[in-house]
CSV table of N, CA, C and O in Angstrom, one decimal:
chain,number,residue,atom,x,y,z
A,12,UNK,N,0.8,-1.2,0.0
A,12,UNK,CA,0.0,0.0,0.0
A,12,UNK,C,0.9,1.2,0.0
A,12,UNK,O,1.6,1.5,1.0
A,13,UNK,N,0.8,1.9,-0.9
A,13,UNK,CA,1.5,3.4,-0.7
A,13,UNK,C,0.5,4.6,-0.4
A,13,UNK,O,-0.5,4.9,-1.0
A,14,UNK,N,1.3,5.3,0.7
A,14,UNK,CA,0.9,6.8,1.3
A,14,UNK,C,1.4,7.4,0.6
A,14,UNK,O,2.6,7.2,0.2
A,15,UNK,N,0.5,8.4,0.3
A,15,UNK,CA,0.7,9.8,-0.3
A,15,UNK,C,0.6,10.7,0.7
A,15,UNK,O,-0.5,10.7,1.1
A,16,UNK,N,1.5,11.4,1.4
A,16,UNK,CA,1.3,13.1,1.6
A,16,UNK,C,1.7,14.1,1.4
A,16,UNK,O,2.8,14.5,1.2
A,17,UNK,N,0.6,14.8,1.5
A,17,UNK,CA,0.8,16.0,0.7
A,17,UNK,C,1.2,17.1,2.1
A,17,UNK,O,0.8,16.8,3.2
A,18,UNK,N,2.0,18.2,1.8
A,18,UNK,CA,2.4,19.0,2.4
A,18,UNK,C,2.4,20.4,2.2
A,18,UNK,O,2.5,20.8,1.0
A,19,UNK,N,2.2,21.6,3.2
A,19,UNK,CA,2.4,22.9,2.8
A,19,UNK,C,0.9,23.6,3.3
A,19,UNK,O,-0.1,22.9,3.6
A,20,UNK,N,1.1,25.1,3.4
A,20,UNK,CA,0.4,25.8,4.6
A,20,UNK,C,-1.0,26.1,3.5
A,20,UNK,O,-1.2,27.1,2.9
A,21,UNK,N,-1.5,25.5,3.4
A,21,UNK,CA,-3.3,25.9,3.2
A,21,UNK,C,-3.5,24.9,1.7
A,21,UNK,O,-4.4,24.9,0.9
A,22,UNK,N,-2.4,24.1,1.7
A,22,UNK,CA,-2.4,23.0,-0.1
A,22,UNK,C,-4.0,22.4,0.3
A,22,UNK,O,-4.3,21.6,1.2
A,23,UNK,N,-4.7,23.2,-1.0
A,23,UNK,CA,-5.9,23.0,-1.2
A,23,UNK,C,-6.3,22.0,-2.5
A,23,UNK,O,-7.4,22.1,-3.1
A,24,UNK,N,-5.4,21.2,-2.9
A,24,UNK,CA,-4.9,20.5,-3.7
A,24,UNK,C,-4.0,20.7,-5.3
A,24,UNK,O,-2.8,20.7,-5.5
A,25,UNK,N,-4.9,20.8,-6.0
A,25,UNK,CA,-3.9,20.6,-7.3
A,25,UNK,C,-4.3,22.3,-8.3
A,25,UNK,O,-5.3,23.0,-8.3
A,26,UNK,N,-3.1,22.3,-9.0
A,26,UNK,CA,-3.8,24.1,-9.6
A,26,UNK,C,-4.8,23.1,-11.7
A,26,UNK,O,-4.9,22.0,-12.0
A,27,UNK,N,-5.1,23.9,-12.1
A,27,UNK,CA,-5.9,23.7,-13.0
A,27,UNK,C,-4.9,22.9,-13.8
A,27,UNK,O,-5.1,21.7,-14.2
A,28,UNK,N,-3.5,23.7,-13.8
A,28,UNK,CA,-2.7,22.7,-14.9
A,28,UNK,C,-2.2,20.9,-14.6
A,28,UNK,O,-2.1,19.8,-15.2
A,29,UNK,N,-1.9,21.3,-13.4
A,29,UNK,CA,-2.0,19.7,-12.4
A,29,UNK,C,-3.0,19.1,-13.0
A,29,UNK,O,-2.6,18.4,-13.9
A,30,UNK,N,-4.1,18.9,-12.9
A,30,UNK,CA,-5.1,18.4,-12.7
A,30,UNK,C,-5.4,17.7,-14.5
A,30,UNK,O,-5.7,16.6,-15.0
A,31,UNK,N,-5.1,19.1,-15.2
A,31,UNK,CA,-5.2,18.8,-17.0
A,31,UNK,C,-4.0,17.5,-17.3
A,31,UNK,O,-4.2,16.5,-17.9
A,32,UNK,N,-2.9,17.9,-16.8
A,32,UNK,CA,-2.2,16.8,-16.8
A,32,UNK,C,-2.7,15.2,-16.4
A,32,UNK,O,-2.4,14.3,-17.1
A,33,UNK,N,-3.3,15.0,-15.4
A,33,UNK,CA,-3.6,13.9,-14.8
A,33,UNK,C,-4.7,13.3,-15.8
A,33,UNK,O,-4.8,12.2,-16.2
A,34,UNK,N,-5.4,14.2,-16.0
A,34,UNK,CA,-7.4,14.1,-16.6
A,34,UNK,C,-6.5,13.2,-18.0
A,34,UNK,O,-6.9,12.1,-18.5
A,35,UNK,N,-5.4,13.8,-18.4
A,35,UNK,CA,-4.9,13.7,-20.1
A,35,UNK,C,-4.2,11.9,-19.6
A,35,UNK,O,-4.6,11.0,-20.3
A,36,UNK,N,-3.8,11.7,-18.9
A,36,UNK,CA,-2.6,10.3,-18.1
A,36,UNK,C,-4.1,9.4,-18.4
A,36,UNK,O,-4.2,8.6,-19.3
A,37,UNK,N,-5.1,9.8,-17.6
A,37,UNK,CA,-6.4,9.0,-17.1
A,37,UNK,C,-7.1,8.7,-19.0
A,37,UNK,O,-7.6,7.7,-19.5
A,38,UNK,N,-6.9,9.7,-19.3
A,38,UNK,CA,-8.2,9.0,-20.7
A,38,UNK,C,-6.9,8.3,-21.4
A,38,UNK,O,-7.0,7.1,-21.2
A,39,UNK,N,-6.0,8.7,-22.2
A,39,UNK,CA,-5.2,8.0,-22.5
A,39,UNK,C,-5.0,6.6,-22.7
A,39,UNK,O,-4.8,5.9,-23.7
A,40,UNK,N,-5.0,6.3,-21.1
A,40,UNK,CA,-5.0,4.9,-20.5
A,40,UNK,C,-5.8,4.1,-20.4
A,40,UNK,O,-5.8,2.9,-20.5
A,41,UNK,N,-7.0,5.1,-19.8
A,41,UNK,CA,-8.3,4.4,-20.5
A,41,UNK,C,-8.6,3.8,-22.0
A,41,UNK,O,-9.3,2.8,-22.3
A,42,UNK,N,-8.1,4.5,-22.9
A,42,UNK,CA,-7.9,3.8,-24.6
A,42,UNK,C,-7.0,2.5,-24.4
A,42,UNK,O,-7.3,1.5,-25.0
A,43,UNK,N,-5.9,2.5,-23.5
A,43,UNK,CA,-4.9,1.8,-23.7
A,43,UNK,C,-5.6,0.8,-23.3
A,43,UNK,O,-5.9,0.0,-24.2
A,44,UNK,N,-6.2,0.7,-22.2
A,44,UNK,CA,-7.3,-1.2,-21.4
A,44,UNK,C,-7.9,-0.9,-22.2
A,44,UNK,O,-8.1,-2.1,-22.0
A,45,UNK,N,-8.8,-0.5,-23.3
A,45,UNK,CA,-9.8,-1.1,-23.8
A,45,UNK,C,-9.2,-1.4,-25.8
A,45,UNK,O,-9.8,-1.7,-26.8
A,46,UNK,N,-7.8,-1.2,-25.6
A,46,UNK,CA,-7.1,-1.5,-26.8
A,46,UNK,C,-7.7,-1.2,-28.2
A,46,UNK,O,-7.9,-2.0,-29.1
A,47,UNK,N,-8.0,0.4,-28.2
A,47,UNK,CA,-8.4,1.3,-28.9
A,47,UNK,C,-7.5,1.5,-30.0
A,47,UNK,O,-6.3,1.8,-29.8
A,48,UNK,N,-8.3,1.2,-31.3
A,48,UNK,CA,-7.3,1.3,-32.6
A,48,UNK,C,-7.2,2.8,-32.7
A,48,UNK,O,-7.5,3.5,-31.7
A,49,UNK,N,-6.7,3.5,-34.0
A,49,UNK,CA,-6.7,4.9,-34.2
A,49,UNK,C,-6.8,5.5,-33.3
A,49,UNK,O,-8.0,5.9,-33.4
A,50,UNK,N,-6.3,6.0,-32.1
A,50,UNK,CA,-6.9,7.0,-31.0
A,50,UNK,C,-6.1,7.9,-31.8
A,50,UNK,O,-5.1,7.6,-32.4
A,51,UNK,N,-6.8,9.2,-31.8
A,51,UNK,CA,-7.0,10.9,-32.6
A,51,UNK,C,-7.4,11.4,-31.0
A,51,UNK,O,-8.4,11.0,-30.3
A,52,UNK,N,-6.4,12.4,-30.6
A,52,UNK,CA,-6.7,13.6,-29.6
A,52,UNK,C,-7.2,14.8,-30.6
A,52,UNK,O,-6.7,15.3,-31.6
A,53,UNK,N,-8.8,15.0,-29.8
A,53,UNK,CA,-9.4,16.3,-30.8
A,53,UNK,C,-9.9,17.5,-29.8
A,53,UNK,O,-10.8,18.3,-30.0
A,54,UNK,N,-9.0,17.5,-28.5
A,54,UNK,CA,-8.7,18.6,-27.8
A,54,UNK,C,-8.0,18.3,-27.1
A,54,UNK,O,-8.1,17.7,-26.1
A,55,UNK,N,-6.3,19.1,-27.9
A,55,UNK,CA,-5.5,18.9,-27.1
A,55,UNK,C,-4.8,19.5,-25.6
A,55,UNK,O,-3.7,19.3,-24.9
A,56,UNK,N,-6.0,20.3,-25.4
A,56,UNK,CA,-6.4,20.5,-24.0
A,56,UNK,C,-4.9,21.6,-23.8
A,56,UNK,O,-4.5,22.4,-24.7
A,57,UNK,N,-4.2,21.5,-22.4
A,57,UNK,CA,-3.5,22.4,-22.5
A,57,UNK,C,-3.7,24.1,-22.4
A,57,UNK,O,-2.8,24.9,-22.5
A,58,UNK,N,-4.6,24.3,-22.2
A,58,UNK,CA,-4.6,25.9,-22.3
A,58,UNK,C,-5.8,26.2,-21.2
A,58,UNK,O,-6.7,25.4,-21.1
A,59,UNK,N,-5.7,27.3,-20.3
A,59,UNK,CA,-6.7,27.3,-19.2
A,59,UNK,C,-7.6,28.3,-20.1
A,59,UNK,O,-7.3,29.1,-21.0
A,60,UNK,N,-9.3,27.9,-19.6
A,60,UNK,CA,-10.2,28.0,-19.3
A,60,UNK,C,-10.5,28.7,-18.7
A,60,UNK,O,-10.5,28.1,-17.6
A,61,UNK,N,-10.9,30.4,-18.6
A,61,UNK,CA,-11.0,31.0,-17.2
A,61,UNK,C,-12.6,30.4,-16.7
A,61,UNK,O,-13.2,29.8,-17.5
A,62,UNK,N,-13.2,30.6,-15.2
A,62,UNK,CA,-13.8,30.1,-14.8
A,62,UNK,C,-14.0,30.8,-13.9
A,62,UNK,O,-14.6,30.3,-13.0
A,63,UNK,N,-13.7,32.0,-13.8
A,63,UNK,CA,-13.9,33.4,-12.4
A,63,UNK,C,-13.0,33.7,-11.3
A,63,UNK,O,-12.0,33.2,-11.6
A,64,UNK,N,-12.9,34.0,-10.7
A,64,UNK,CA,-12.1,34.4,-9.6
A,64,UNK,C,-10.4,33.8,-9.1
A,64,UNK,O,-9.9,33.6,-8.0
A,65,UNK,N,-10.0,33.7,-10.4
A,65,UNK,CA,-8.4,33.0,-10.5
A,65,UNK,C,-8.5,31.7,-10.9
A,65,UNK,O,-7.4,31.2,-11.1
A,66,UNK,N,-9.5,31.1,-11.1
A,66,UNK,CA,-9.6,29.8,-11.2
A,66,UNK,C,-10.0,29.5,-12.4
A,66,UNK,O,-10.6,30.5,-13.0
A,67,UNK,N,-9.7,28.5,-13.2
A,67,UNK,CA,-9.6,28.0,-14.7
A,67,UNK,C,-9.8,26.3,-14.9
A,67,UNK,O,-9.7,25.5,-13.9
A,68,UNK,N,-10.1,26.0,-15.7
A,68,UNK,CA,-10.6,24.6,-16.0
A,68,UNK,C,-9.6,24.2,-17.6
A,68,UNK,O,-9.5,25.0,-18.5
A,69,UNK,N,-8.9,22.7,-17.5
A,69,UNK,CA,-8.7,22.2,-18.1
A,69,UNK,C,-9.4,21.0,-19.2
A,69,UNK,O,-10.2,20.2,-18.6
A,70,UNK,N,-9.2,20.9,-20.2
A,70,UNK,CA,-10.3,19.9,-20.7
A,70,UNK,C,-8.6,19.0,-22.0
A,70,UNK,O,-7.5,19.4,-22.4
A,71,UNK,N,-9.6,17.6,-22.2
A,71,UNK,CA,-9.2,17.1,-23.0
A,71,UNK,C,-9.9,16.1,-23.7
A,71,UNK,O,-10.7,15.6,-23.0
A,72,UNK,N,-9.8,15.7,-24.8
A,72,UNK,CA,-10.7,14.7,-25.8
A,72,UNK,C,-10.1,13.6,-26.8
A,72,UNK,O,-9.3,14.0,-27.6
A,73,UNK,N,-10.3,12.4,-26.8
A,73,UNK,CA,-9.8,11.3,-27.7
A,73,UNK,C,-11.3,10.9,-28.2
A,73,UNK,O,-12.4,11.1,-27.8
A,74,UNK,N,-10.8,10.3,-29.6
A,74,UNK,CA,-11.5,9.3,-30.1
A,74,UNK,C,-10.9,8.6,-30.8
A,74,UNK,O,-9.8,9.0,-31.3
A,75,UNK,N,-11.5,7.1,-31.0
A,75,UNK,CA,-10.7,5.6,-31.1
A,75,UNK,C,-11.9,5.2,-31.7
A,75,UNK,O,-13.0,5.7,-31.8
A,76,UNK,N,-11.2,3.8,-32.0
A,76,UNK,CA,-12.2,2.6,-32.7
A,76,UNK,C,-12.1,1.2,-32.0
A,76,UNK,O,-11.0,0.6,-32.0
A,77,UNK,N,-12.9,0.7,-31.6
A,77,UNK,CA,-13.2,-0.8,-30.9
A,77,UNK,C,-12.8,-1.9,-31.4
A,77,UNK,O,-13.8,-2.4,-31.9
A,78,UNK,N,-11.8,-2.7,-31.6
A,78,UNK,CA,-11.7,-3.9,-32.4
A,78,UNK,C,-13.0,-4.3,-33.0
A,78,UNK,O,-12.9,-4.6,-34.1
A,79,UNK,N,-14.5,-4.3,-32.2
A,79,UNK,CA,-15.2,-4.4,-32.7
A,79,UNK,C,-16.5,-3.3,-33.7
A,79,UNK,O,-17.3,-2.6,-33.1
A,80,UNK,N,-16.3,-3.4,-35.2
A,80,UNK,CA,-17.0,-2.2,-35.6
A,80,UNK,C,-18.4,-2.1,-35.6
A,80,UNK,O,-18.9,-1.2,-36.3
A,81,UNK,N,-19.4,-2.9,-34.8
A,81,UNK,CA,-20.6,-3.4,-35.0
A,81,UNK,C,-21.0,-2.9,-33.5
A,81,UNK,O,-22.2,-2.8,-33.4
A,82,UNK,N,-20.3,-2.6,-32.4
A,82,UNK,CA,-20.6,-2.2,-30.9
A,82,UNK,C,-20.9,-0.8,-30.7
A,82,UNK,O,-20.4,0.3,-31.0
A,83,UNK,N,-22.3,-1.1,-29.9
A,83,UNK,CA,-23.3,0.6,-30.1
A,83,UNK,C,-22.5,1.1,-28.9
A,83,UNK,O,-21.7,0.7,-28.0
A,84,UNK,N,-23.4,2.6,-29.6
A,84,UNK,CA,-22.2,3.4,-28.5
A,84,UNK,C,-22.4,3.2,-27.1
A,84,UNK,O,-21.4,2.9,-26.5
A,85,UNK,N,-23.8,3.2,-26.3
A,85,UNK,CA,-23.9,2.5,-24.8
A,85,UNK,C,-23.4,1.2,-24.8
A,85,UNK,O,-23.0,1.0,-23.7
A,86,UNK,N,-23.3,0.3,-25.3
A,86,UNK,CA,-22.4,-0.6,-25.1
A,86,UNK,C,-20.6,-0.4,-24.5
A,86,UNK,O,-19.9,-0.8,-23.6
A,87,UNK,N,-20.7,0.5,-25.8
A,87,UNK,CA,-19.2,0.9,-25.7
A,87,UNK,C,-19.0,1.9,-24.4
A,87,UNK,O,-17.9,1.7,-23.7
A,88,UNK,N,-19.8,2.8,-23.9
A,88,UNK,CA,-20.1,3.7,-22.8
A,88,UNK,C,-19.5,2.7,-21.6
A,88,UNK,O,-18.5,2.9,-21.0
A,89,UNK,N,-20.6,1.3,-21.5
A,89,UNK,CA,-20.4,0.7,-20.4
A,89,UNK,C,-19.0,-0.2,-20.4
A,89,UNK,O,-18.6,-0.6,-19.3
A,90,UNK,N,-18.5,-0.5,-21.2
A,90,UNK,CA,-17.0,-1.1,-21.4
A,90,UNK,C,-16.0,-0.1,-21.1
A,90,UNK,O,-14.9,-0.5,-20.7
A,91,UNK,N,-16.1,0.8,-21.2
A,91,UNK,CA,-15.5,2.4,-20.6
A,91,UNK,C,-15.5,2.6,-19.3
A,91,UNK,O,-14.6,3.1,-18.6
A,92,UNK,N,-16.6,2.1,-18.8
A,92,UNK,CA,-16.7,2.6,-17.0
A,92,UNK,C,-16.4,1.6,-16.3
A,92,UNK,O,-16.3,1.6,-15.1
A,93,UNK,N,-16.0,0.1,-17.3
A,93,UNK,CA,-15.4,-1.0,-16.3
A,93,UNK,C,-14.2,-0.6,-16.4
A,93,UNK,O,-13.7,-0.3,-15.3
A,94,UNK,N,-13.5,-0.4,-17.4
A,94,UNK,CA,-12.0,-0.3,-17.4
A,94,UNK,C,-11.3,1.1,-17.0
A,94,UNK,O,-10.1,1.1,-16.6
A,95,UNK,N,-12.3,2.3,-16.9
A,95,UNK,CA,-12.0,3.0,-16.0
A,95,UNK,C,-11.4,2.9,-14.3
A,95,UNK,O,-10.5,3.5,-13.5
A,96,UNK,N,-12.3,1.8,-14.2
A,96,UNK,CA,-12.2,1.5,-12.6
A,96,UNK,C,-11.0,0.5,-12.4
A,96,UNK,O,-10.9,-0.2,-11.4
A,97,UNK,N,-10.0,0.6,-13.5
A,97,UNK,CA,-9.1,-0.1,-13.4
A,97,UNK,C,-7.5,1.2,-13.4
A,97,UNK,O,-6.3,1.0,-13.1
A,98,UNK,N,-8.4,2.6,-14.1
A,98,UNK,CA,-7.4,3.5,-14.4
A,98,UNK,C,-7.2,4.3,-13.0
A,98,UNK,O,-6.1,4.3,-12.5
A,99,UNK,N,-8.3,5.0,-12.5
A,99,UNK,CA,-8.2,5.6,-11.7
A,99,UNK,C,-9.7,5.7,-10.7
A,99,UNK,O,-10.7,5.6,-11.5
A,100,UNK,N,-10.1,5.9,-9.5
A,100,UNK,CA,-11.6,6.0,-9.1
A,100,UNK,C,-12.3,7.2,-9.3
A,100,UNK,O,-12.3,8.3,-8.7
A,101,UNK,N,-13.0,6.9,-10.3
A,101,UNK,CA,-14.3,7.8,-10.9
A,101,UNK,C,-15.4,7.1,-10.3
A,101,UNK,O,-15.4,5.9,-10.0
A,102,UNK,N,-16.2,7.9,-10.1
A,102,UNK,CA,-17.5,7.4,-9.8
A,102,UNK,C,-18.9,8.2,-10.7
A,102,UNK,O,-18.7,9.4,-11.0
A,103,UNK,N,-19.8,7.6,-10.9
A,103,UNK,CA,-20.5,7.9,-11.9
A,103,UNK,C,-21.6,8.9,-11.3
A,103,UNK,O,-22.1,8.8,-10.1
A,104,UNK,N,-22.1,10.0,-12.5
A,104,UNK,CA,-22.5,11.1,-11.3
A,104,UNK,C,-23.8,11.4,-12.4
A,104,UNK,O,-24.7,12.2,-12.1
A,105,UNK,N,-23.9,10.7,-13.7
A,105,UNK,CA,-25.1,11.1,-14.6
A,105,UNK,C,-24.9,10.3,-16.0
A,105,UNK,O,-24.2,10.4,-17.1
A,106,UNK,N,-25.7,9.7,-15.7
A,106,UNK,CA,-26.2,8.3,-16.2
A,106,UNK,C,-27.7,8.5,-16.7
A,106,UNK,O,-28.7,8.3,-16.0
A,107,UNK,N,-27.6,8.8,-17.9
A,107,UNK,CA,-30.0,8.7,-17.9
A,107,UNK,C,-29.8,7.6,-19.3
A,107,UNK,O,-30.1,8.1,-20.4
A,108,UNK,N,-29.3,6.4,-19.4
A,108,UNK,CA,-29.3,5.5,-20.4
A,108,UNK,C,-28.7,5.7,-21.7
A,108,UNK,O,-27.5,5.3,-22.0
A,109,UNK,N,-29.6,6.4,-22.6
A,109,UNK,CA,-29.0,6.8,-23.9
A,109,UNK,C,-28.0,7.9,-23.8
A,109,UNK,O,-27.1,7.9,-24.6
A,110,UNK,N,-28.2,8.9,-22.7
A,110,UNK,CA,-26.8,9.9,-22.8
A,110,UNK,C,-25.5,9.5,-22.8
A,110,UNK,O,-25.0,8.4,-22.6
A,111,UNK,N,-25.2,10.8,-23.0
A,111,UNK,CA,-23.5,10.5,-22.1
A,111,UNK,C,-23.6,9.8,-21.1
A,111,UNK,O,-24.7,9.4,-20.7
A,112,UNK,N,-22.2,9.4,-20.6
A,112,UNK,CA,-22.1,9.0,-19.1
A,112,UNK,C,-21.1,9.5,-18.8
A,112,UNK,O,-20.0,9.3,-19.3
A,113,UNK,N,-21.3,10.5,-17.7
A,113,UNK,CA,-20.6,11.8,-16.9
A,113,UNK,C,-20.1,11.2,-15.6
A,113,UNK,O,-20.9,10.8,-14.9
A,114,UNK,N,-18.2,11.0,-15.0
A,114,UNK,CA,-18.1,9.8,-14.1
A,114,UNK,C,-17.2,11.3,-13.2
A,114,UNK,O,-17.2,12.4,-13.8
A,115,UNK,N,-16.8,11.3,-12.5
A,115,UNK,CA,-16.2,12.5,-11.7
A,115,UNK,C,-15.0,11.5,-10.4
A,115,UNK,O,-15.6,10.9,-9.4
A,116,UNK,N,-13.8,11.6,-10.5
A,116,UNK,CA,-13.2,12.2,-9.5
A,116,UNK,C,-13.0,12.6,-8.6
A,116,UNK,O,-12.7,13.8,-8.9
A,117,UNK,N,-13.0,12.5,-7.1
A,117,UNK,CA,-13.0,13.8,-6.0
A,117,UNK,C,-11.3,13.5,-6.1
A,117,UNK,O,-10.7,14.6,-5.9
A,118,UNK,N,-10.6,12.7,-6.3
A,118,UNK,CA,-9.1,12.5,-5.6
A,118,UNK,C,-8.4,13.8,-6.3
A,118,UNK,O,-7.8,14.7,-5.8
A,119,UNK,N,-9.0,13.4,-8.1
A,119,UNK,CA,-7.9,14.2,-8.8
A,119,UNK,C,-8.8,15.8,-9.2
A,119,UNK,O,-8.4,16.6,-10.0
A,120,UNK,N,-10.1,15.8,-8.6
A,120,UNK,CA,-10.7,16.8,-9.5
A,120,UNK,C,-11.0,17.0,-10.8
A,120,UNK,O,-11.0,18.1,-11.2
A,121,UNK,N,-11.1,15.8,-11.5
A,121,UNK,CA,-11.5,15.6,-13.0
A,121,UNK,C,-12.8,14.7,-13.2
A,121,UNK,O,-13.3,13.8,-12.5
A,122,UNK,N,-13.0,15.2,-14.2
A,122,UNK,CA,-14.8,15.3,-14.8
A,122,UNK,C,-14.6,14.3,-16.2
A,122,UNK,O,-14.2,14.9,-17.2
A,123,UNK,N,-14.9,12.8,-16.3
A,123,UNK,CA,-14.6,12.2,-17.4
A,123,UNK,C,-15.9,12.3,-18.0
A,123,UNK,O,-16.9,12.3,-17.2
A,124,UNK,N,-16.1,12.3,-19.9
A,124,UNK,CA,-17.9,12.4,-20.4
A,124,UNK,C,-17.4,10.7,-21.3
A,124,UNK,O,-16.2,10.5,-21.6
A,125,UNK,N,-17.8,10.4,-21.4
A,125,UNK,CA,-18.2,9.1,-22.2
A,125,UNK,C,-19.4,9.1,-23.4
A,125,UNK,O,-20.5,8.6,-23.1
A,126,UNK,N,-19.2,9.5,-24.6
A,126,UNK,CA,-19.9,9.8,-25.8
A,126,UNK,C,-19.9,9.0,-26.5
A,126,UNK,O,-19.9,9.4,-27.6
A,127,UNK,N,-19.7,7.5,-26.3
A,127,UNK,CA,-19.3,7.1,-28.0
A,127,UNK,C,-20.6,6.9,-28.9
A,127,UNK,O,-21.7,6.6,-28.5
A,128,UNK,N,-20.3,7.2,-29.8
A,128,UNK,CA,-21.8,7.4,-31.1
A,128,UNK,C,-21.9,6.3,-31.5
A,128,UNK,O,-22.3,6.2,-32.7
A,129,UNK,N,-21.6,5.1,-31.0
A,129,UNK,CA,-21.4,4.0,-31.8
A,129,UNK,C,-20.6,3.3,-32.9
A,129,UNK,O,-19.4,3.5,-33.1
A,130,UNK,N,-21.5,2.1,-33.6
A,130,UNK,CA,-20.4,1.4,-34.7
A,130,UNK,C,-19.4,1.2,-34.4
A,130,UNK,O,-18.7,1.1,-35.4
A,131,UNK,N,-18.6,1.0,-33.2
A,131,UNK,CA,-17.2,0.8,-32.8
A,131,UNK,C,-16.9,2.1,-32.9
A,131,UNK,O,-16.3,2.3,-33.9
A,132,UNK,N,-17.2,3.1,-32.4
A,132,UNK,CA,-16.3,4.2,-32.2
A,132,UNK,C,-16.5,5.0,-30.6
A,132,UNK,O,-17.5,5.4,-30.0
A,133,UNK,N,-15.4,5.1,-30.3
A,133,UNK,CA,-15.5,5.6,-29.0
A,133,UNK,C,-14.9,7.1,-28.7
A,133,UNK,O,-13.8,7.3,-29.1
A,134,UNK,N,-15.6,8.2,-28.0
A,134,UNK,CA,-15.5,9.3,-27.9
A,134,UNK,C,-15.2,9.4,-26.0
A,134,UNK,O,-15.7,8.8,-25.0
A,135,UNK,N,-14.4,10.3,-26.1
A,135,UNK,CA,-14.2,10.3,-24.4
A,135,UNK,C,-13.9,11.3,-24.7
A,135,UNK,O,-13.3,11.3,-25.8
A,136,UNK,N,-14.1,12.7,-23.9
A,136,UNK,CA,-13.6,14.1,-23.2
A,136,UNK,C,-13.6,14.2,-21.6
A,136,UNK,O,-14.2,13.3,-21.0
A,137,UNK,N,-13.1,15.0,-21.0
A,137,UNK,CA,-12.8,15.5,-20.1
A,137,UNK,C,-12.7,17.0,-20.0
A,137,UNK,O,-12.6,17.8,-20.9
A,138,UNK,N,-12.8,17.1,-18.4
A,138,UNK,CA,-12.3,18.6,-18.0
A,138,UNK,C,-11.9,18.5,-16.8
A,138,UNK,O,-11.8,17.3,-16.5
A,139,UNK,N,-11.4,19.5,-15.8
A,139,UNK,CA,-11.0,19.5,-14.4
A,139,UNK,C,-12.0,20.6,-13.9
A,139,UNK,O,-12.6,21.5,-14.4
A,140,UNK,N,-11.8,20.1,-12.5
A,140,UNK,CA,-12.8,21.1,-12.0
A,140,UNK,C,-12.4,22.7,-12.2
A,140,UNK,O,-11.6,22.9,-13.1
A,141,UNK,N,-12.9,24.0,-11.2
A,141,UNK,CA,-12.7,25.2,-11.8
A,141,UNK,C,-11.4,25.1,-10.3
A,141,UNK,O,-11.8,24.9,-9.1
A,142,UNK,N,-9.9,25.4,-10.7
A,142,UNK,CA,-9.1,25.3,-9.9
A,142,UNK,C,-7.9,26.4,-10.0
A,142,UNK,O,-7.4,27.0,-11.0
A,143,UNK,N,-7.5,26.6,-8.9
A,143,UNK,CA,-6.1,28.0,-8.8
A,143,UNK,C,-5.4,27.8,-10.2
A,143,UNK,O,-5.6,26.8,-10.8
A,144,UNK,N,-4.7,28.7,-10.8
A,144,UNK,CA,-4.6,28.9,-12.4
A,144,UNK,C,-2.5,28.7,-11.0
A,144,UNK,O,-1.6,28.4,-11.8
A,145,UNK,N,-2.1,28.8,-10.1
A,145,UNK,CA,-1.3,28.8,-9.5
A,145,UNK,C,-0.8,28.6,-8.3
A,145,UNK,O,0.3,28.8,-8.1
């Protein structure tokens, strides 16, 4: 089992760029367990988001193809949220069947969406919550 601690006078966790970093590690790897052909990044994220009062939001986006080209996209949605729970703990926060599936983070402060449109293709974005730009 490894401890993490974190240190320093009022560390209120991670700043927006931290967090874009991690959100980008987390989907990534998520394509990697579900051994996603073509993965294409179509927001290569990186740039803050202002979001009000010093605070900024990171985002990022892949899409891939399923070994299988015949798998609808809630199919594919739910093969996403198993192998998720293999990348990092998200927990699912909006779920109404045919939508998206919206899974959220509290550890790292990131917001994963699960879109795939089907036919074997799978869409995943992200963002981070609204966090210190420093």
């Amino acid at each position: 089992m490894a401890l993490l601690v974190v240190s320093g006078c009022g560390d209120s966790g991670p700043t927006a760029a931290e967090a874009g970093v991690t959100l980008k590690v987390h989907i990534i790897e998520l394509m990697r367990q579900r051994h996603a052909l073509d993965v294409r990044i179509t927001d290569f994220g990186g740039r803050d988001i202002p979001c009000g009062e010093g605070k900024a939001k990171r985002s990022f986006a892949v899409v891939g193809r399923d070994t299988s080209e015949q798998t609808e996209g809630d199919s594919l949605n739910t093969l996403l949220v198993g192998s998720l729970s293999g990348v990092a703990p998200y927990r699912i926060i909006e779920d109404r069947g045919d939508a998206p599936i919206k899974l959220a983070s509290k550890a790292y402060k990131t917001v994963i969406i699960l879109e795939s449109p089907g036919r074997g293709q799978y869409a995943v974005r992200g963002e981070t919550e609204c966090l210190p730009t420093s």
